[in-house]
Short mmCIF file of C-alpha atoms in Angstrom, two decimals:
data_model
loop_
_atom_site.label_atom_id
_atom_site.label_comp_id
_atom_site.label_asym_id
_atom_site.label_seq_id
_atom_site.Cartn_x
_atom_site.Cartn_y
_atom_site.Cartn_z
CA UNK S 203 27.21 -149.44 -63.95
CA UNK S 204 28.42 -152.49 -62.19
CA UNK S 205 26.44 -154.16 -59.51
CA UNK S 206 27.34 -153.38 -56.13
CA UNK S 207 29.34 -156.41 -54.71
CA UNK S 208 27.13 -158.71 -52.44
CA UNK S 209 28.07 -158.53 -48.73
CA UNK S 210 30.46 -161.08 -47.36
CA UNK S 211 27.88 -163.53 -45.62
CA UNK S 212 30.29 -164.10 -42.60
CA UNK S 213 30.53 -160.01 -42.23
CA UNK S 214 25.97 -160.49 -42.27
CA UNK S 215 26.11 -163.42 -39.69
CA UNK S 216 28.34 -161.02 -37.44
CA UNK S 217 26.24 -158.25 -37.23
CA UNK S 218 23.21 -160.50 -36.94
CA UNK S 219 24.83 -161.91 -33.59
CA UNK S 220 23.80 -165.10 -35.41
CA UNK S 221 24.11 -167.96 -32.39
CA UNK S 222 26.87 -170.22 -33.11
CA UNK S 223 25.66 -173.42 -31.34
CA UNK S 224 23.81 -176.35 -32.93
CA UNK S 225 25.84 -175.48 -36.47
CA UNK S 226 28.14 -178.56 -36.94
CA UNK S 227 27.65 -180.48 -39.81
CA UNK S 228 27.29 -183.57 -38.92
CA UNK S 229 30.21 -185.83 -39.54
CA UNK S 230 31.30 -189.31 -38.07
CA UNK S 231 33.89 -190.42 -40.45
CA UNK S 232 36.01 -188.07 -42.13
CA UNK S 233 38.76 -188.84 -45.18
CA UNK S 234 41.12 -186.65 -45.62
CA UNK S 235 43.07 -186.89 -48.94
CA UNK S 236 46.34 -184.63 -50.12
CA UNK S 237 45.54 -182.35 -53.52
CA UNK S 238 47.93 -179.10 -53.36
CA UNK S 239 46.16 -178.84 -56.85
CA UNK S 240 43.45 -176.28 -57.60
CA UNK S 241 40.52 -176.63 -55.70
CA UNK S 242 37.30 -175.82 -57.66
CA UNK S 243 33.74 -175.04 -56.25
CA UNK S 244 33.07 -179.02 -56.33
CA UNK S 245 36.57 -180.13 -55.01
CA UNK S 246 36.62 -183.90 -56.17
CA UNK S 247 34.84 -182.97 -59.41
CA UNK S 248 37.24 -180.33 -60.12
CA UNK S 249 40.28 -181.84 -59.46
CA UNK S 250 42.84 -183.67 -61.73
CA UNK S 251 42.74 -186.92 -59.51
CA UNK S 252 42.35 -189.63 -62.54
CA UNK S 253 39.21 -191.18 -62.77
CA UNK S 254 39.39 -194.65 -61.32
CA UNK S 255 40.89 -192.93 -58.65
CA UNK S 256 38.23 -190.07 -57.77
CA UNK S 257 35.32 -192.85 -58.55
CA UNK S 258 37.13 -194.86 -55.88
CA UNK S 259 37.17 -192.54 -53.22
CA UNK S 260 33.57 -191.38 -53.58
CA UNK S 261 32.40 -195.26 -53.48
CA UNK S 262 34.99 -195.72 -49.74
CA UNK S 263 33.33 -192.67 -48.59
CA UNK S 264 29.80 -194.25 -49.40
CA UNK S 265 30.67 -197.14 -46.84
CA UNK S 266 31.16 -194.74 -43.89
CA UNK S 267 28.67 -193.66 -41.99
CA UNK S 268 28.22 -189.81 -41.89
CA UNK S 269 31.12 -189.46 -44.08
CA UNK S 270 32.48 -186.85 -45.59
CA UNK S 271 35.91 -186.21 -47.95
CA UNK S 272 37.79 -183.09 -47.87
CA UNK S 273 41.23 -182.09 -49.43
CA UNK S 274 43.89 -181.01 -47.04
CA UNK S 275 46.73 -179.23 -48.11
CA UNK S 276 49.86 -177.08 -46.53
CA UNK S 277 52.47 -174.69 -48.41
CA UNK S 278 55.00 -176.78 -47.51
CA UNK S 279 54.19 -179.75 -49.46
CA UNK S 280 53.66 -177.91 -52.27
CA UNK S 281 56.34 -179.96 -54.29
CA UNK S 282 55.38 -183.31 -52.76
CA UNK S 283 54.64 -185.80 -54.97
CA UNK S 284 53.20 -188.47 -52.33
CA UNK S 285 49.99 -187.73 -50.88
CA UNK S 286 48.88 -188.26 -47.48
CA UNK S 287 46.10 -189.36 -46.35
CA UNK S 288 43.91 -189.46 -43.19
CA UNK S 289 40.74 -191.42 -41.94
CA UNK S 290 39.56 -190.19 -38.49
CA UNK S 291 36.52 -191.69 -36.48
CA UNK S 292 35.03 -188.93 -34.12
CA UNK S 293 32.25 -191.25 -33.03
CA UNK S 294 31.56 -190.91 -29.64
CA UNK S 295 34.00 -191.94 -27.19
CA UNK S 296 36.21 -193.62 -30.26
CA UNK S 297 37.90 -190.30 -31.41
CA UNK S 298 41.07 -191.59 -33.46
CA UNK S 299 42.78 -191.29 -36.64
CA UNK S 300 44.92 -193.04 -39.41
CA UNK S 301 47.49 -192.54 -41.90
CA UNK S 302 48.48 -193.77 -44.98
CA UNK S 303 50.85 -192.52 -47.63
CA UNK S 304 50.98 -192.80 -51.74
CA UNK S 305 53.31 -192.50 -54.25
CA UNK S 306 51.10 -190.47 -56.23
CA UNK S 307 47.67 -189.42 -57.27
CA UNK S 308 46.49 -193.00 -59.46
CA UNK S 309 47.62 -194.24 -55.54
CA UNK S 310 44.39 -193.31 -54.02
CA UNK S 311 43.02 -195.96 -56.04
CA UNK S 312 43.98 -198.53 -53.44
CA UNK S 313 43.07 -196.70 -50.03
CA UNK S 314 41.11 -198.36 -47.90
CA UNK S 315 39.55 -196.85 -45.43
CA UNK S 316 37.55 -199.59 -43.14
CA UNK S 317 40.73 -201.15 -42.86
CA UNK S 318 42.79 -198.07 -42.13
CA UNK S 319 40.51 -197.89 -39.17
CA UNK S 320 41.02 -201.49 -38.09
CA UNK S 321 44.19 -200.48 -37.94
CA UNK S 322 45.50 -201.12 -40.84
CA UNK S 323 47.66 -197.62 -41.45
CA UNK S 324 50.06 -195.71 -38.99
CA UNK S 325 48.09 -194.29 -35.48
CA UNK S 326 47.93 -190.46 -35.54
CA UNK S 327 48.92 -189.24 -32.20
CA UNK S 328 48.82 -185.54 -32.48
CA UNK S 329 45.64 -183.54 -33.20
CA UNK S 330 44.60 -182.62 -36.78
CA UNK S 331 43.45 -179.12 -37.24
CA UNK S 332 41.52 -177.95 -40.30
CA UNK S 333 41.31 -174.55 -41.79
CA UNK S 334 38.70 -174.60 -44.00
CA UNK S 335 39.96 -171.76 -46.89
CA UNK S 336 37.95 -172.89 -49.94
CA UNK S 337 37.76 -169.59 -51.83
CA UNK S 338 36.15 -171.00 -54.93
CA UNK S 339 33.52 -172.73 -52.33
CA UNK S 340 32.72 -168.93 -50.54
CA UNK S 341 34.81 -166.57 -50.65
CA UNK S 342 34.54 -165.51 -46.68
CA UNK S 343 36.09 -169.25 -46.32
CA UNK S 344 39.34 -167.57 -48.07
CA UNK S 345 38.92 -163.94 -46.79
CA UNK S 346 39.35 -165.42 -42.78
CA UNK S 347 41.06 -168.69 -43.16
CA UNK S 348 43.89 -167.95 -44.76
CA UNK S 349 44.51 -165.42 -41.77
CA UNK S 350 43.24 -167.70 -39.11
CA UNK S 351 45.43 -170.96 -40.77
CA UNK S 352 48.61 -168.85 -40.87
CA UNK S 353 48.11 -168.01 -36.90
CA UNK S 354 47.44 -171.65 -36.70
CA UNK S 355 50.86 -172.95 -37.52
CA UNK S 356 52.97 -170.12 -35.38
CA UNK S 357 51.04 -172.10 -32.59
CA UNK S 358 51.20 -175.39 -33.10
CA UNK S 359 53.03 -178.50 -34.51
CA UNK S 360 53.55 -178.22 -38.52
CA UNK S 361 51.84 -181.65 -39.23
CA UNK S 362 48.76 -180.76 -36.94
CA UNK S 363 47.51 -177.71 -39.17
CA UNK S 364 46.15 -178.58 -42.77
CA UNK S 365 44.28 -176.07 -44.95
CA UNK S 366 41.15 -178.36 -46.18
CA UNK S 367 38.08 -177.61 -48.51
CA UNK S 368 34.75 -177.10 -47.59
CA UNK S 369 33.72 -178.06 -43.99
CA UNK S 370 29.90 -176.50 -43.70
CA UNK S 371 28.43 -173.34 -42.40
CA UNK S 372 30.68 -170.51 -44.87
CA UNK S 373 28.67 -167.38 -42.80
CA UNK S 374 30.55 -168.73 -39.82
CA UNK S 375 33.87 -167.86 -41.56
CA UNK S 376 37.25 -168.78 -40.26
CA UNK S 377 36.18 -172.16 -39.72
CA UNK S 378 38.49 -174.17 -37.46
CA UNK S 379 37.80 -178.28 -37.16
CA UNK S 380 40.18 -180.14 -34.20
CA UNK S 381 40.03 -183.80 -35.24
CA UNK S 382 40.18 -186.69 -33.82
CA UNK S 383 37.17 -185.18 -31.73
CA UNK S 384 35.31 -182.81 -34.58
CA UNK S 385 35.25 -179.88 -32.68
CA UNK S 386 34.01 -177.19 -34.83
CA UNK S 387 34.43 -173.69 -33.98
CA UNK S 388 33.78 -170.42 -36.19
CA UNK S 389 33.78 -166.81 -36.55
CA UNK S 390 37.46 -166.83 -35.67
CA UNK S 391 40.01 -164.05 -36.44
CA UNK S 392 43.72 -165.02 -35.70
CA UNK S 393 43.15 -163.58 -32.17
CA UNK S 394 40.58 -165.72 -31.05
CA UNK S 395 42.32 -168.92 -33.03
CA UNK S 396 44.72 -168.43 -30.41
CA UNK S 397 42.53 -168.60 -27.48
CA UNK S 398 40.59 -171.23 -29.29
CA UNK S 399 43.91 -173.63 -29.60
CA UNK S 400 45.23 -172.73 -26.16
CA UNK S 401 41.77 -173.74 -24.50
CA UNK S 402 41.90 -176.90 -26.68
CA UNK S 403 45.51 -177.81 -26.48
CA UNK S 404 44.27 -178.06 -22.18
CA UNK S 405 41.68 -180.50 -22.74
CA UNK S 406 38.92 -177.79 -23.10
CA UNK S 407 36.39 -175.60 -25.03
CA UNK S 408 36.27 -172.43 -26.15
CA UNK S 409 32.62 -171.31 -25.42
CA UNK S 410 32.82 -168.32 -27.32
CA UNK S 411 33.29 -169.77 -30.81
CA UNK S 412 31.98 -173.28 -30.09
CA UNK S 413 29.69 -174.48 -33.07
CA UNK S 414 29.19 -177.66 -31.94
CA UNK S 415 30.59 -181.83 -31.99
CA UNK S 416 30.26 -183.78 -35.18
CA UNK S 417 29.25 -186.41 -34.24
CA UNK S 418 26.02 -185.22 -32.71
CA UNK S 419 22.83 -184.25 -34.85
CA UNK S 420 21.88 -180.46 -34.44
CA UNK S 421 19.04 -181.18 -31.60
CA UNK S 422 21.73 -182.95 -29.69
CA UNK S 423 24.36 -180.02 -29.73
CA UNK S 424 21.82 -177.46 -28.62
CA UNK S 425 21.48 -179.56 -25.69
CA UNK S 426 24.71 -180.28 -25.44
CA UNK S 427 25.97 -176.44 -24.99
CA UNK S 428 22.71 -175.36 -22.60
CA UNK S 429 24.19 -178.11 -20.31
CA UNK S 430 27.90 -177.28 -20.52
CA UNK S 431 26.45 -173.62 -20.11
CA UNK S 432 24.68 -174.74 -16.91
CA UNK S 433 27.66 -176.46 -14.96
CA UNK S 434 30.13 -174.58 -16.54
CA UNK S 435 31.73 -178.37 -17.79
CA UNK S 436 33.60 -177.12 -20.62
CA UNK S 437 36.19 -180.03 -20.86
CA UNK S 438 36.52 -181.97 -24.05
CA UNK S 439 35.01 -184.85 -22.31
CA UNK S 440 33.57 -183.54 -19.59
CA UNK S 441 29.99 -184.00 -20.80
CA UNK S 442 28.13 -187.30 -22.23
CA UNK S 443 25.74 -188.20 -24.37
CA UNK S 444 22.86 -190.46 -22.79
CA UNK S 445 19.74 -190.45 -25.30
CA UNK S 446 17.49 -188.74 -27.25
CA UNK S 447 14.11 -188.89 -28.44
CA UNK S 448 11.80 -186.71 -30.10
CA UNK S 449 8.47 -185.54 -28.65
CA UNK S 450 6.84 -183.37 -31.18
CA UNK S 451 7.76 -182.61 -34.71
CA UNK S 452 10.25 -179.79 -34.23
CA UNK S 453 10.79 -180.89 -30.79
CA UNK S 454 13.09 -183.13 -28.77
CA UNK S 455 14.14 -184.33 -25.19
CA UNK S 456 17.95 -184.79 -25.07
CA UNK S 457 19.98 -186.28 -22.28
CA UNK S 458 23.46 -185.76 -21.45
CA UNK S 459 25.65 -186.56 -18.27
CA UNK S 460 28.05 -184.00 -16.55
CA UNK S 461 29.22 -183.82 -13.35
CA UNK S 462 28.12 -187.02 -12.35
CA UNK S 463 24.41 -186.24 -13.33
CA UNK S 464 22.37 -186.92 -15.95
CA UNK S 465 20.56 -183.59 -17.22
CA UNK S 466 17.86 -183.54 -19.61
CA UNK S 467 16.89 -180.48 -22.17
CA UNK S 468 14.36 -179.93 -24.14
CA UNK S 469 15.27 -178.64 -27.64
CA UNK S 470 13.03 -176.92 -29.91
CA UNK S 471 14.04 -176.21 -33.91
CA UNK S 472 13.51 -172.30 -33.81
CA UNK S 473 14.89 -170.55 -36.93
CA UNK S 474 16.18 -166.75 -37.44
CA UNK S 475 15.14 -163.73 -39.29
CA UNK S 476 15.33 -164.34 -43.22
CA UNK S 477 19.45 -163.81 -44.36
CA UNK S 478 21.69 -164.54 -47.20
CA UNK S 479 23.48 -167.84 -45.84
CA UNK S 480 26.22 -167.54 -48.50
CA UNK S 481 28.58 -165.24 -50.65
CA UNK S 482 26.68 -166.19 -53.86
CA UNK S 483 23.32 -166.48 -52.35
CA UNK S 484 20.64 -164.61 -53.91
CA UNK S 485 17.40 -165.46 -52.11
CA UNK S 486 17.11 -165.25 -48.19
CA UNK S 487 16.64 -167.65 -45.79
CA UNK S 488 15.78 -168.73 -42.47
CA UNK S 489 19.03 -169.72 -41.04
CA UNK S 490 18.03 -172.92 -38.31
CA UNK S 491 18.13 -172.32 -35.02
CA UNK S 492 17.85 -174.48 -32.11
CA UNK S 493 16.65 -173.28 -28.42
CA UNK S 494 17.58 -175.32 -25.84
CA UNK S 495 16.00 -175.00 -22.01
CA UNK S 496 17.12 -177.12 -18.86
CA UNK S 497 14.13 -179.46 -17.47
CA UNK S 498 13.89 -178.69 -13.79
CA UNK S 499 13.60 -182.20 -11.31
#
């Protein structure tokens, strides 16, 4: 008899109520690079990029701080023999992104990203929203993005919405990232993609699905949530980073401004009951957690 078919992690996180928060990987930098191809487990790998071209791109990506590549695609393009390709900075308060087009594949060879973002490339003025649907990567990641990315474009501009590879956290399946800012968001179903986009295409967060900003470590985006949760801020920009700094091992005092405060939280690195955290996974493990509490005067 055939084993019984692991459970779909994203369907285990669900019934968990596994807390979103404090689950963004942590990204500053992101390249984003055309391949309508197959998309294996290990994307780059796995693709038929040539060589000098895929050896390139992994050595650009190297120079970025809290990089990270992904492959974008859309049914549309399918036939396209150019390739587009993105570099975004979410940094901070310097959320912006660049594009480039290539003639081809061996192209990619002579992107540049450092210079893209000096502003060498054409200024992306419309947001970028990735559907993360990398089947071969977990299969939940195809199971609820394809829904979620088809819901995506009904709403919104054709050349915002990309399908893209792997973007972190598969159990937290249909994964939705809104670049230039790296919003991540998760557990979506084409309903709440709606709400999600609607909130974000006024300038604000969805609370409900919110995993957490990029470009803050996972310490940082506890905080950041238990003080958008206490003044009910829930504008894009609406709340600030100030500083960090950490005060026992699994333990830190974070700082962010909202309102026209400063607020500081302490954040402590509690993780859950023992799970699978993927598809494929065999073992359990403690997912991470972070608990976040307001410090009063």
């Amino acid at each position: 008899m055939a084993p019984s078919p692991s459970p779909f992690c994203a369907d285990t996180s669900r019934q968990a109520g596994e807390p979103l928060g404090a689950t963004a990987s942590r990204v500053d930098h992101w390249l984003l690079v055309e391949y309508p191809g197959r998309w294996a487990s290990d994307a780059v790998a796995g693709s038929l990029i040539p060589g000098e071209a895929r050896e390139h791109l992994r050595d650009v990506l190297a120079r970025l701080p809290h990089g990270r590549l992904l492959f974008i695609r859309r049914p549309d393009r399918r036939a396209a023999e150019e390739r587009r390709i993105y570099v975004v900075r979410s940094g901070g308060e310097r959320a912006e992104a660049y594009r480039r087009t290539v003639a081809d594949e061996a192209g990619l060879a002579s992107v540049d990203p450092e210079a893209m973002l000096a502003g060498d490339a054409e200024r992306v003025e419309h947001p970028l929203l990735l559907v993360c649907v990398h089947g071969r990567r977990d299969r939940c990641c195809a199971r609820y993005g394809a829904a979620v990315f088809t819901r995506a474009c009904e709403g919104a501009a054709a050349e915002s919405v990309w399908q893209c590879t792997h973007v972190g956290g598969d159990r937290f399946a249909g994964n939705l990232v809104c670049l230039p800012e790296g919003l991540y968001f998760g557990h979506l179903d084409p309903d709440a993609a709606d709400r999600v986009l609607a909130e974000y295409a006024a300038g604000r967060i969805d609370p409900g699905h919110y995993r957490g900003r990029s470009c803050h470590s996972f310490p940082q985006q506890a905080a950041e949530r238990a003080v958008r949760e206490a003044t009910g801020v829930w504008e894009i920009n609406g709340v600030r980073f100030v500083s960090w700094r950490r005060v026992a091992a699994q333990e830190w005092l974070v700082r962010f401004a909202a309102g026209g405060e400063d607020h500081d939280v302490r954040v402590t690195r509690a993780d859950g009951e023992p799970m699978l955290l993927t598809c494929d996974a065999t073992v359990p493990h403690r997912p991470r957690h972070y608990a976040a509490a307001p410090v009063s005067g």
